C-alpha cells in the first residue's frame, strides 16, 4: 500500500478523547456496558461552572419521523473526534420509530445522512406494542471499568486543548502512528464490526469501531458505516419481527438485546447474536417479563445480569447465555434494569422491586443481597426503569433513581444505602445522566394513566413539554433548567451527552442540544 493510500485509510478511522468509560463517549443505552449513565469527566461542565453563565440551548433539528403510538425517537449515541476527509468531527446517531437512522454533526446541528432500514411504513400497533424501531442504536463498547480520573475537568472533548507530537524522521507524526497501531486487523478489517476486538472479556479494544448498529422493526440486525450509513453486508436475522426491543449493545463481536411484553412472535427473553458465526442464542424469562428499560448490564468480566418482573435476578454467561448464578428478590418482582458499579475492590449491582425496595448485591456472591432498603409506598424506587450510578471526587458511590415524581439520590456504603436527597417535583421523570458531578434530570411531561381506554393521541394531548434540570450531584441543588425551550414531551428515548453537550429527542420528532458551544 502506498503512503498516500495508507494515509487515506487512516483518515477513515475514528479517534477518540479518553475521558470516560470505554472510548469516552455515550455509545449505547445507559451510556456504557454497566448502564451507569455516567460520563466521568468533562472539560467544561462541573457543579461550579453550571452556576455561571454560558450553559444553555445550542440548536434543535426537526427530523423526518412518524411516531408509532407514543414511540418516537431513541436516545442519541455519540462518536467524538471522528477523523475523515472533512477533518475532526463529532457525530451523533439516533433511530426513529419509522425505522430511520439519522447521523448528525453535533457541533453544527446538521444532518449528515439518513437511512431507512425497512422499505415500507409499518402499521400502528398498540400502546404496549407500538411497532417500529424501539431500541437505541449502539456503537461497540468494552466491559472494563476505566481508571478513575485524577480530578474534575480533565479529559478531551470540544473544550480541551489540541495536542500534537513529532515522530521519527520519515515516519510521520506520532498521532498517525498511534492511529495505525490502534486500527489493528482482524474480522471485518480495520475497525472491525465488533469494535472491541477479540481479546479477553473486559480487555481494552484492539481496533476502533467504524460501525453503528441497529435492530429494525422486522427484527433484522444492521451494521452501518458511521461515515455515510451504507451497509457493507446484508442485515442479519436476529429477532422475530414486530417485537419490543430494548437494551441493544455490542460487546466483543456479539450483539445483545432484550424483548418484552410478548409483542410479536418473540418471547420475553435476552438474545445474543455472534457477529462472526451469525448464530443466535437466547435465555427466556419463562412466565414473566424482562424488567426495566435497558435490558442487560455487564460486569467487567463480561457476565450479563438481567432482572425479571417475577422477582429473579440472573447472571448469564456471555455467549451461550447459560445461567451462572441467580438471586431471588421475591414478590412483587423487579421493575428496573440492573446497574453495575465498583466500590473499592468490589463490583456491586443494584436493582429495584415494585414495592420500592432497592436490592444491593455483590456480584461475587449472587445468593443473597448485601442490603435491601425497606419496602415503602412513596414511589421512591417503583418507577425506576433504570438507575444511574456514579462516584464523586472523594470516592463516594451514589445511586440515582427516577421515582414517581422526582429523582431520589442514595449514598452507597459497602453494606447499606442511605437516602441523601430528593429533587424538586418532576413530571414522569426519565432515568437521569451524570456528567462530571452534575446530574441532568428530565421532567418528561408525559401524561401517564392506568386507564386502558385512553388512546395515544389523548395521552399526548394531556402531556406537557419536557424540561431538563441540572442538579448538584452531592446535594441535589438546582443549578440550571431549560425553561420553556422544549415544546413537546418525551416517551421512551432518553437523555445522553458528553463533550460539554447533552441531547434529548421529543415526541414530535425534534432533537434538542444544550451545553457549552464549541470555540471556533
XYZ file of C-alpha atoms in Angstrom:
520
model
C 0.000 0.000 0.000
C 1.381 3.424 -0.910
C 1.962 6.095 1.693
C -0.912 8.183 0.317
C -3.280 5.209 0.349
C -2.286 4.375 3.911
C -2.921 7.942 4.996
C -6.374 7.951 3.360
C -7.190 4.714 5.186
C -6.186 6.295 8.469
C -8.453 9.233 7.764
C -11.387 6.840 7.715
C -10.696 5.725 11.300
C -12.229 7.389 14.350
C -10.041 8.931 17.020
C -11.465 9.378 20.492
C -10.926 11.522 23.542
C -10.207 9.312 26.525
C -12.357 10.940 29.199
C -14.958 8.411 30.189
C -15.998 4.799 30.168
C -14.794 2.701 27.268
C -13.850 5.104 24.494
C -15.144 8.058 26.499
C -18.452 8.866 24.856
C -22.082 7.816 25.182
C -22.107 4.733 22.948
C -25.167 2.692 23.911
C -28.316 2.641 26.049
C -27.314 3.868 29.505
C -24.034 5.155 28.086
C -21.910 2.074 28.748
C -21.989 -1.680 29.318
C -22.729 -1.217 33.030
C -25.759 1.034 32.232
C -24.365 3.613 34.649
C -25.490 6.725 32.696
C -22.271 8.341 33.913
C -19.659 10.316 31.978
C -16.795 10.702 34.409
C -15.144 13.962 33.333
C -15.804 16.944 31.113
C -13.642 19.931 30.135
C -16.380 22.491 30.822
C -19.318 21.022 32.744
C -18.997 20.826 36.538
C -21.108 21.858 39.548
C -19.034 25.037 39.726
C -19.287 26.008 36.050
C -23.047 25.343 35.952
C -23.531 28.190 38.454
C -22.014 30.649 35.969
C -23.347 31.928 32.616
C -22.550 30.052 29.431
C -24.508 26.784 29.508
C -27.759 26.786 27.537
C -29.682 25.950 24.378
C -27.470 25.412 21.311
C -29.610 24.050 18.476
C -32.624 21.943 17.539
C -33.363 19.872 14.443
C -36.779 18.626 13.312
C -36.337 15.099 11.974
C -38.495 13.247 9.494
C -40.065 10.624 11.727
C -43.607 9.285 12.125
C -44.491 8.249 15.708
C -45.854 4.770 16.390
C -48.383 5.238 19.172
C -46.248 7.090 21.785
C -42.979 5.704 20.403
C -40.831 8.295 18.573
C -37.056 8.941 18.807
C -34.420 6.842 20.546
C -31.638 8.308 22.661
C -28.528 9.564 20.850
C -25.298 7.548 20.653
C -22.165 9.636 20.220
C -18.830 9.455 18.430
C -16.370 12.202 19.338
C -13.322 13.195 17.282
C -14.074 11.096 14.235
C -11.497 11.952 11.594
C -12.479 11.789 7.936
C -11.809 13.727 4.770
C -13.509 16.766 6.337
C -11.237 16.684 9.384
C -12.212 16.017 13.007
C -15.944 15.620 13.552
C -18.297 14.989 16.466
C -21.235 12.832 15.386
C -24.498 11.698 16.961
C -26.676 8.782 15.824
C -30.290 8.044 16.675
C -33.168 5.949 15.453
C -36.768 6.815 14.764
C -39.921 4.781 15.215
C -40.448 4.775 11.431
C -37.229 2.726 11.057
C -34.983 5.649 10.210
C -31.358 6.063 11.299
C -30.074 9.648 11.350
C -26.490 10.853 11.763
C -25.872 14.483 12.764
C -22.879 16.740 13.154
C -23.421 17.597 16.822
C -21.243 20.706 16.653
C -23.354 22.274 13.908
C -26.752 20.633 14.402
C -26.651 19.443 10.790
C -27.944 16.144 9.386
C -25.050 14.214 7.819
C -27.021 11.281 6.425
C -30.293 9.396 6.836
C -31.079 5.758 6.149
C -34.399 3.940 6.158
C -33.966 0.329 7.243
C -37.294 -1.129 6.089
C -38.954 -0.432 2.732
C -42.456 0.444 3.871
C -44.168 2.113 6.799
C -45.237 -0.398 9.437
C -48.838 -0.350 10.714
C -49.613 1.252 14.053
C -49.553 -1.218 16.902
C -50.925 -0.893 20.414
C -49.737 1.216 23.341
C -47.932 -1.827 24.761
C -46.576 -2.970 21.384
C -46.240 0.209 19.302
C -44.222 -1.255 16.435
C -41.421 0.465 14.599
C -37.858 0.763 15.873
C -37.741 0.742 19.670
C -34.090 0.038 20.602
C -31.428 2.747 20.883
C -28.797 2.470 18.156
C -25.463 1.382 19.563
C -21.736 1.541 18.988
C -19.457 -1.235 20.295
C -18.311 -0.945 23.903
C -15.937 -2.714 26.259
C -16.989 -4.150 29.615
C -13.910 -2.960 31.522
C -14.161 -0.365 34.268
C -11.935 2.560 33.261
C -9.455 4.207 35.581
C -10.897 6.919 37.762
C -9.953 10.476 36.698
C -7.440 12.433 38.751
C -9.892 15.312 39.179
C -12.745 17.195 37.644
C -12.482 18.996 34.372
C -9.972 16.610 32.823
C -10.121 14.774 29.563
C -10.710 15.701 25.991
C -13.704 16.892 24.027
C -14.549 20.198 22.459
C -13.112 22.297 25.231
C -9.749 20.586 25.543
C -6.546 21.980 24.150
C -5.255 20.499 20.917
C -2.184 18.276 21.156
C 0.469 17.331 18.632
C 3.753 15.483 18.510
C 6.632 14.970 16.091
C 7.629 11.463 15.061
C 10.925 9.996 13.957
C 12.377 11.105 10.596
C 10.431 9.773 7.575
C 7.844 8.094 9.856
C 5.224 10.827 10.061
C 3.546 12.322 13.107
C 3.240 10.311 16.303
C -0.535 10.748 16.175
C -0.736 8.939 12.826
C 1.440 6.117 14.144
C -0.872 5.771 17.139
C -3.939 5.571 14.905
C -2.331 2.911 12.741
C -1.367 0.852 15.799
C -4.878 1.091 17.239
C -6.541 0.206 13.933
C -5.172 -3.335 14.100
C -6.512 -6.140 11.989
C -8.989 -8.916 12.442
C -12.511 -9.958 11.475
C -14.034 -7.195 9.459
C -10.716 -5.490 8.763
C -9.571 -2.276 10.420
C -12.210 -1.037 12.803
C -13.870 -4.437 12.619
C -17.593 -4.933 13.115
C -17.440 -5.661 16.816
C -15.163 -2.771 17.540
C -13.896 -4.059 20.862
C -11.686 -6.724 19.333
C -11.499 -10.417 20.107
C -9.368 -10.170 23.244
C -10.289 -11.364 26.699
C -13.676 -10.200 28.028
C -13.367 -6.759 29.534
C -9.977 -6.138 27.905
C -9.049 -2.991 26.019
C -10.138 -2.710 22.384
C -7.610 -3.821 19.780
C -9.190 -1.853 16.940
C -11.550 1.066 16.665
C -15.258 0.800 15.778
C -16.384 2.056 12.401
C -19.977 0.876 12.745
C -23.272 1.987 14.186
C -25.621 -0.934 14.926
C -29.423 -1.060 14.947
C -32.330 -3.509 15.059
C -35.164 -2.613 12.684
C -38.835 -3.378 13.299
C -38.605 -6.591 11.256
C -36.033 -7.985 13.706
C -33.029 -7.639 11.398
C -29.634 -6.575 12.762
C -27.935 -3.808 10.744
C -24.314 -2.631 10.729
C -23.858 0.765 9.059
C -20.704 2.731 8.346
C -20.627 5.776 10.607
C -19.376 7.905 7.707
C -22.294 7.504 5.296
C -24.854 4.989 6.602
C -24.071 2.367 3.976
C -24.265 -1.307 4.933
C -21.257 -3.241 3.629
C -23.017 -6.547 4.325
C -26.677 -7.598 4.211
C -28.605 -7.350 7.504
C -28.702 -10.462 9.679
C -31.762 -12.145 11.168
C -31.636 -11.511 14.928
C -35.183 -11.414 16.355
C -38.768 -12.047 15.267
C -40.394 -9.000 13.710
C -42.806 -6.654 15.487
C -41.222 -7.059 18.918
C -40.448 -4.561 21.673
C -36.638 -4.476 21.585
C -34.523 -2.613 24.143
C -31.020 -2.505 25.534
C -29.220 -3.207 22.232
C -25.469 -3.439 22.910
C -22.436 -4.859 21.080
C -19.588 -6.340 23.135
C -16.665 -8.418 21.802
C -18.311 -9.055 18.426
C -21.582 -10.195 19.996
C -24.813 -8.198 19.861
C -27.266 -8.434 22.768
C -30.850 -7.242 23.174
C -33.938 -7.914 25.271
C -37.532 -8.387 24.128
C -40.543 -7.836 26.342
C -44.310 -7.577 26.744
C -44.777 -10.581 24.430
C -45.002 -8.349 21.394
C -44.993 -10.034 18.004
C -43.786 -13.633 17.900
C -40.896 -13.143 20.338
C -40.944 -14.499 23.894
C -39.787 -12.285 26.733
C -36.086 -13.047 26.541
C -32.445 -11.982 26.303
C -30.824 -12.635 22.925
C -27.209 -12.859 21.737
C -26.064 -12.729 18.100
C -22.474 -13.760 17.325
C -21.469 -11.377 14.543
C -18.945 -13.809 13.062
C -20.880 -17.081 13.079
C -24.318 -15.384 12.808
C -25.581 -17.835 15.446
C -28.290 -16.662 17.869
C -28.621 -17.777 21.486
C -31.412 -16.833 23.885
C -32.412 -17.016 27.534
C -36.160 -16.961 28.081
C -37.870 -15.429 31.117
C -40.448 -18.197 31.334
C -43.827 -16.986 32.567
C -42.569 -13.498 33.369
C -41.079 -10.417 31.667
C -37.718 -8.654 31.437
C -37.720 -5.802 33.956
C -36.677 -2.230 33.284
C -35.862 -0.231 30.177
C -32.235 -1.129 29.425
C -32.211 -4.927 29.285
C -28.932 -6.415 30.466
C -25.983 -4.877 32.296
C -22.416 -6.236 32.099
C -19.851 -6.853 34.784
C -16.203 -6.151 33.967
C -15.593 -9.891 33.362
C -18.258 -9.960 30.623
C -21.029 -11.597 32.694
C -24.560 -10.397 31.832
C -27.102 -9.524 34.520
C -30.838 -9.287 33.891
C -33.835 -8.770 36.193
C -37.359 -10.106 35.714
C -40.782 -8.963 36.806
C -41.148 -12.353 38.508
C -38.501 -11.360 41.067
C -35.394 -13.117 39.729
C -32.043 -11.516 39.030
C -29.925 -13.725 36.760
C -26.218 -13.858 35.912
C -25.664 -15.213 32.382
C -22.582 -16.418 30.501
C -21.531 -14.031 27.742
C -22.000 -16.064 24.549
C -24.213 -19.020 25.438
C -26.430 -17.136 27.927
C -26.196 -20.142 30.214
C -27.144 -19.365 33.826
C -24.113 -18.724 36.055
C -25.963 -17.568 39.161
C -29.307 -16.312 40.428
C -30.830 -14.169 43.167
C -34.474 -14.110 44.199
C -35.853 -10.714 45.148
C -39.272 -12.197 45.818
C -42.650 -10.704 45.033
C -43.829 -8.323 43.653
C -40.849 -8.542 41.275
C -38.270 -6.211 39.786
C -39.152 -3.031 37.879
C -35.677 -1.804 36.909
C -32.783 -2.994 34.814
C -29.668 -3.756 36.874
C -26.857 -1.212 37.155
C -23.259 -2.288 37.828
C -20.718 -0.141 39.663
C -17.495 -0.512 41.599
C -16.680 0.256 45.223
C -13.117 -0.309 46.380
C -12.310 -3.866 45.283
C -15.927 -4.954 44.822
C -18.286 -4.993 41.846
C -21.776 -4.147 43.096
C -25.179 -4.431 41.463
C -28.439 -2.650 42.240
C -31.993 -3.156 41.025
C -35.410 -2.058 42.309
C -38.581 -4.005 43.020
C -42.149 -2.799 42.726
C -42.554 -2.345 46.490
C -39.862 0.382 46.436
C -37.071 -1.820 47.741
C -33.606 -1.388 46.251
C -31.591 -4.597 46.328
C -27.802 -4.175 46.610
C -25.708 -7.225 45.669
C -22.037 -8.138 45.459
C -21.666 -9.851 42.067
C -19.108 -12.239 43.590
C -21.940 -13.795 45.643
C -25.366 -13.787 43.989
C -27.149 -15.959 46.538
C -28.154 -13.121 48.869
C -28.327 -9.331 48.946
C -25.762 -7.224 50.759
C -28.564 -4.821 51.706
C -32.200 -4.013 50.950
C -33.901 -0.718 51.575
C -37.212 -1.050 53.443
C -40.385 -1.501 51.426
C -42.422 1.686 51.147
C -45.280 3.268 49.245
C -43.783 6.670 48.391
C -42.702 5.771 44.857
C -39.011 6.284 45.644
C -37.961 3.331 43.510
C -41.055 1.771 41.929
C -40.862 3.952 38.821
C -37.191 3.135 38.266
C -36.953 1.632 34.808
C -33.222 2.286 35.119
C -30.745 3.755 37.593
C -27.736 5.994 37.233
C -24.600 5.259 39.290
C -21.530 7.416 39.842
C -18.689 8.278 42.216
C -17.769 11.712 43.485
C -14.240 13.110 43.793
C -13.944 11.642 47.312
C -14.726 8.141 46.094
C -18.276 8.029 47.473
C -20.662 5.939 45.367
C -24.164 7.172 44.529
C -27.331 5.688 43.025
C -29.964 7.841 41.343
C -33.498 6.524 40.878
C -36.325 8.149 38.911
C -39.276 7.915 41.314
C -42.925 8.659 40.550
C -42.426 12.438 40.569
C -38.781 13.143 41.485
C -35.201 11.911 41.322
C -34.068 10.238 44.550
C -30.349 10.039 45.384
C -28.951 7.252 47.543
C -25.456 7.267 49.035
C -23.860 3.823 48.967
C -21.646 2.233 51.576
C -20.289 -1.296 51.363
C -23.283 -2.695 53.241
C -26.070 -0.121 53.144
C -27.875 2.617 51.237
C -28.686 5.999 52.746
C -31.278 8.270 51.183
C -29.381 11.524 50.609
C -31.632 13.953 48.703
C -34.767 14.238 46.619
C -35.106 16.592 43.656
C -37.879 19.077 43.055
C -41.138 17.695 41.683
C -40.853 16.344 38.130
C -43.491 15.003 35.758
C -42.832 11.317 34.956
C -39.022 11.709 35.193
C -36.694 9.757 32.940
C -33.566 7.973 34.148
C -31.036 10.780 34.780
C -27.485 11.057 33.496
C -24.409 12.266 35.402
C -21.759 14.351 33.694
C -18.724 15.246 35.822
C -20.670 15.504 39.072
C -23.711 17.236 37.541
C -26.991 15.289 37.446
C -29.152 16.058 34.417
C -32.750 15.104 35.167
C -35.626 15.209 32.688
C -39.205 16.028 33.584
C -40.637 14.160 30.595
C -44.048 15.818 30.740
C -45.688 12.540 29.703
C -49.208 12.019 30.975
C -49.403 8.510 32.426
C -52.648 6.843 33.361
C -53.940 3.394 34.231
C -56.983 3.996 32.026
C -56.595 1.346 29.324
C -59.279 3.012 27.191
C -57.282 6.207 26.746
C -55.651 6.346 23.314
C -52.151 7.538 22.465
C -53.428 10.829 20.932
C -55.449 11.513 24.097
C -52.397 10.927 26.288
C -50.255 13.067 24.017
C -52.791 15.906 24.192
C -52.749 15.850 28.001
C -48.950 15.790 28.254
C -46.779 18.846 28.917
C -43.457 19.982 27.402
C -40.329 18.362 28.819
C -37.869 20.307 30.989
C -34.215 19.446 31.702
C -32.777 20.275 35.146
C -29.111 20.371 36.150
C -28.578 19.373 39.800
C -25.519 19.248 42.016
C -24.829 15.527 42.357
C -23.856 15.760 46.028
C -26.690 17.971 47.293
C -29.481 17.937 44.701
C -29.336 21.747 44.486
C -30.799 23.043 41.213
C -28.121 24.715 39.100
C -29.938 25.323 35.776
C -33.060 24.395 33.836
C -34.137 24.551 30.201
C -37.284 26.587 30.945
C -39.751 26.693 28.057
C -37.247 25.873 25.309
C -38.609 22.369 24.681
C -42.121 22.304 23.238
C -43.100 18.607 23.320
C -42.988 15.704 25.780
C -40.724 12.651 25.833
C -41.774 8.998 25.789
C -39.048 6.363 25.849
C -35.784 7.546 24.377
C -33.801 9.438 26.951
C -31.110 11.984 27.624
C -27.496 11.406 26.607
C -24.383 13.520 26.349
C -20.668 14.164 26.581
C -18.043 16.659 25.397
C -19.860 19.538 27.133
C -23.199 18.963 25.377
C -26.332 16.900 26.005
C -29.144 15.754 23.733
C -32.848 14.969 24.084
C -35.355 13.883 21.427
C -39.075 14.606 21.850
C -42.315 13.010 20.701
C -42.789 15.497 17.848
C -39.522 14.367 16.229
C -37.329 17.273 17.375
C -33.806 16.739 18.689
C -32.525 19.395 21.123
C -28.907 20.138 22.070
C -27.843 22.019 25.209
C -24.417 22.784 26.565
C -21.390 24.982 26.121
C -20.909 25.832 22.474
C -17.655 24.938 20.741
C -14.933 27.542 20.385
C -14.149 28.449 16.792
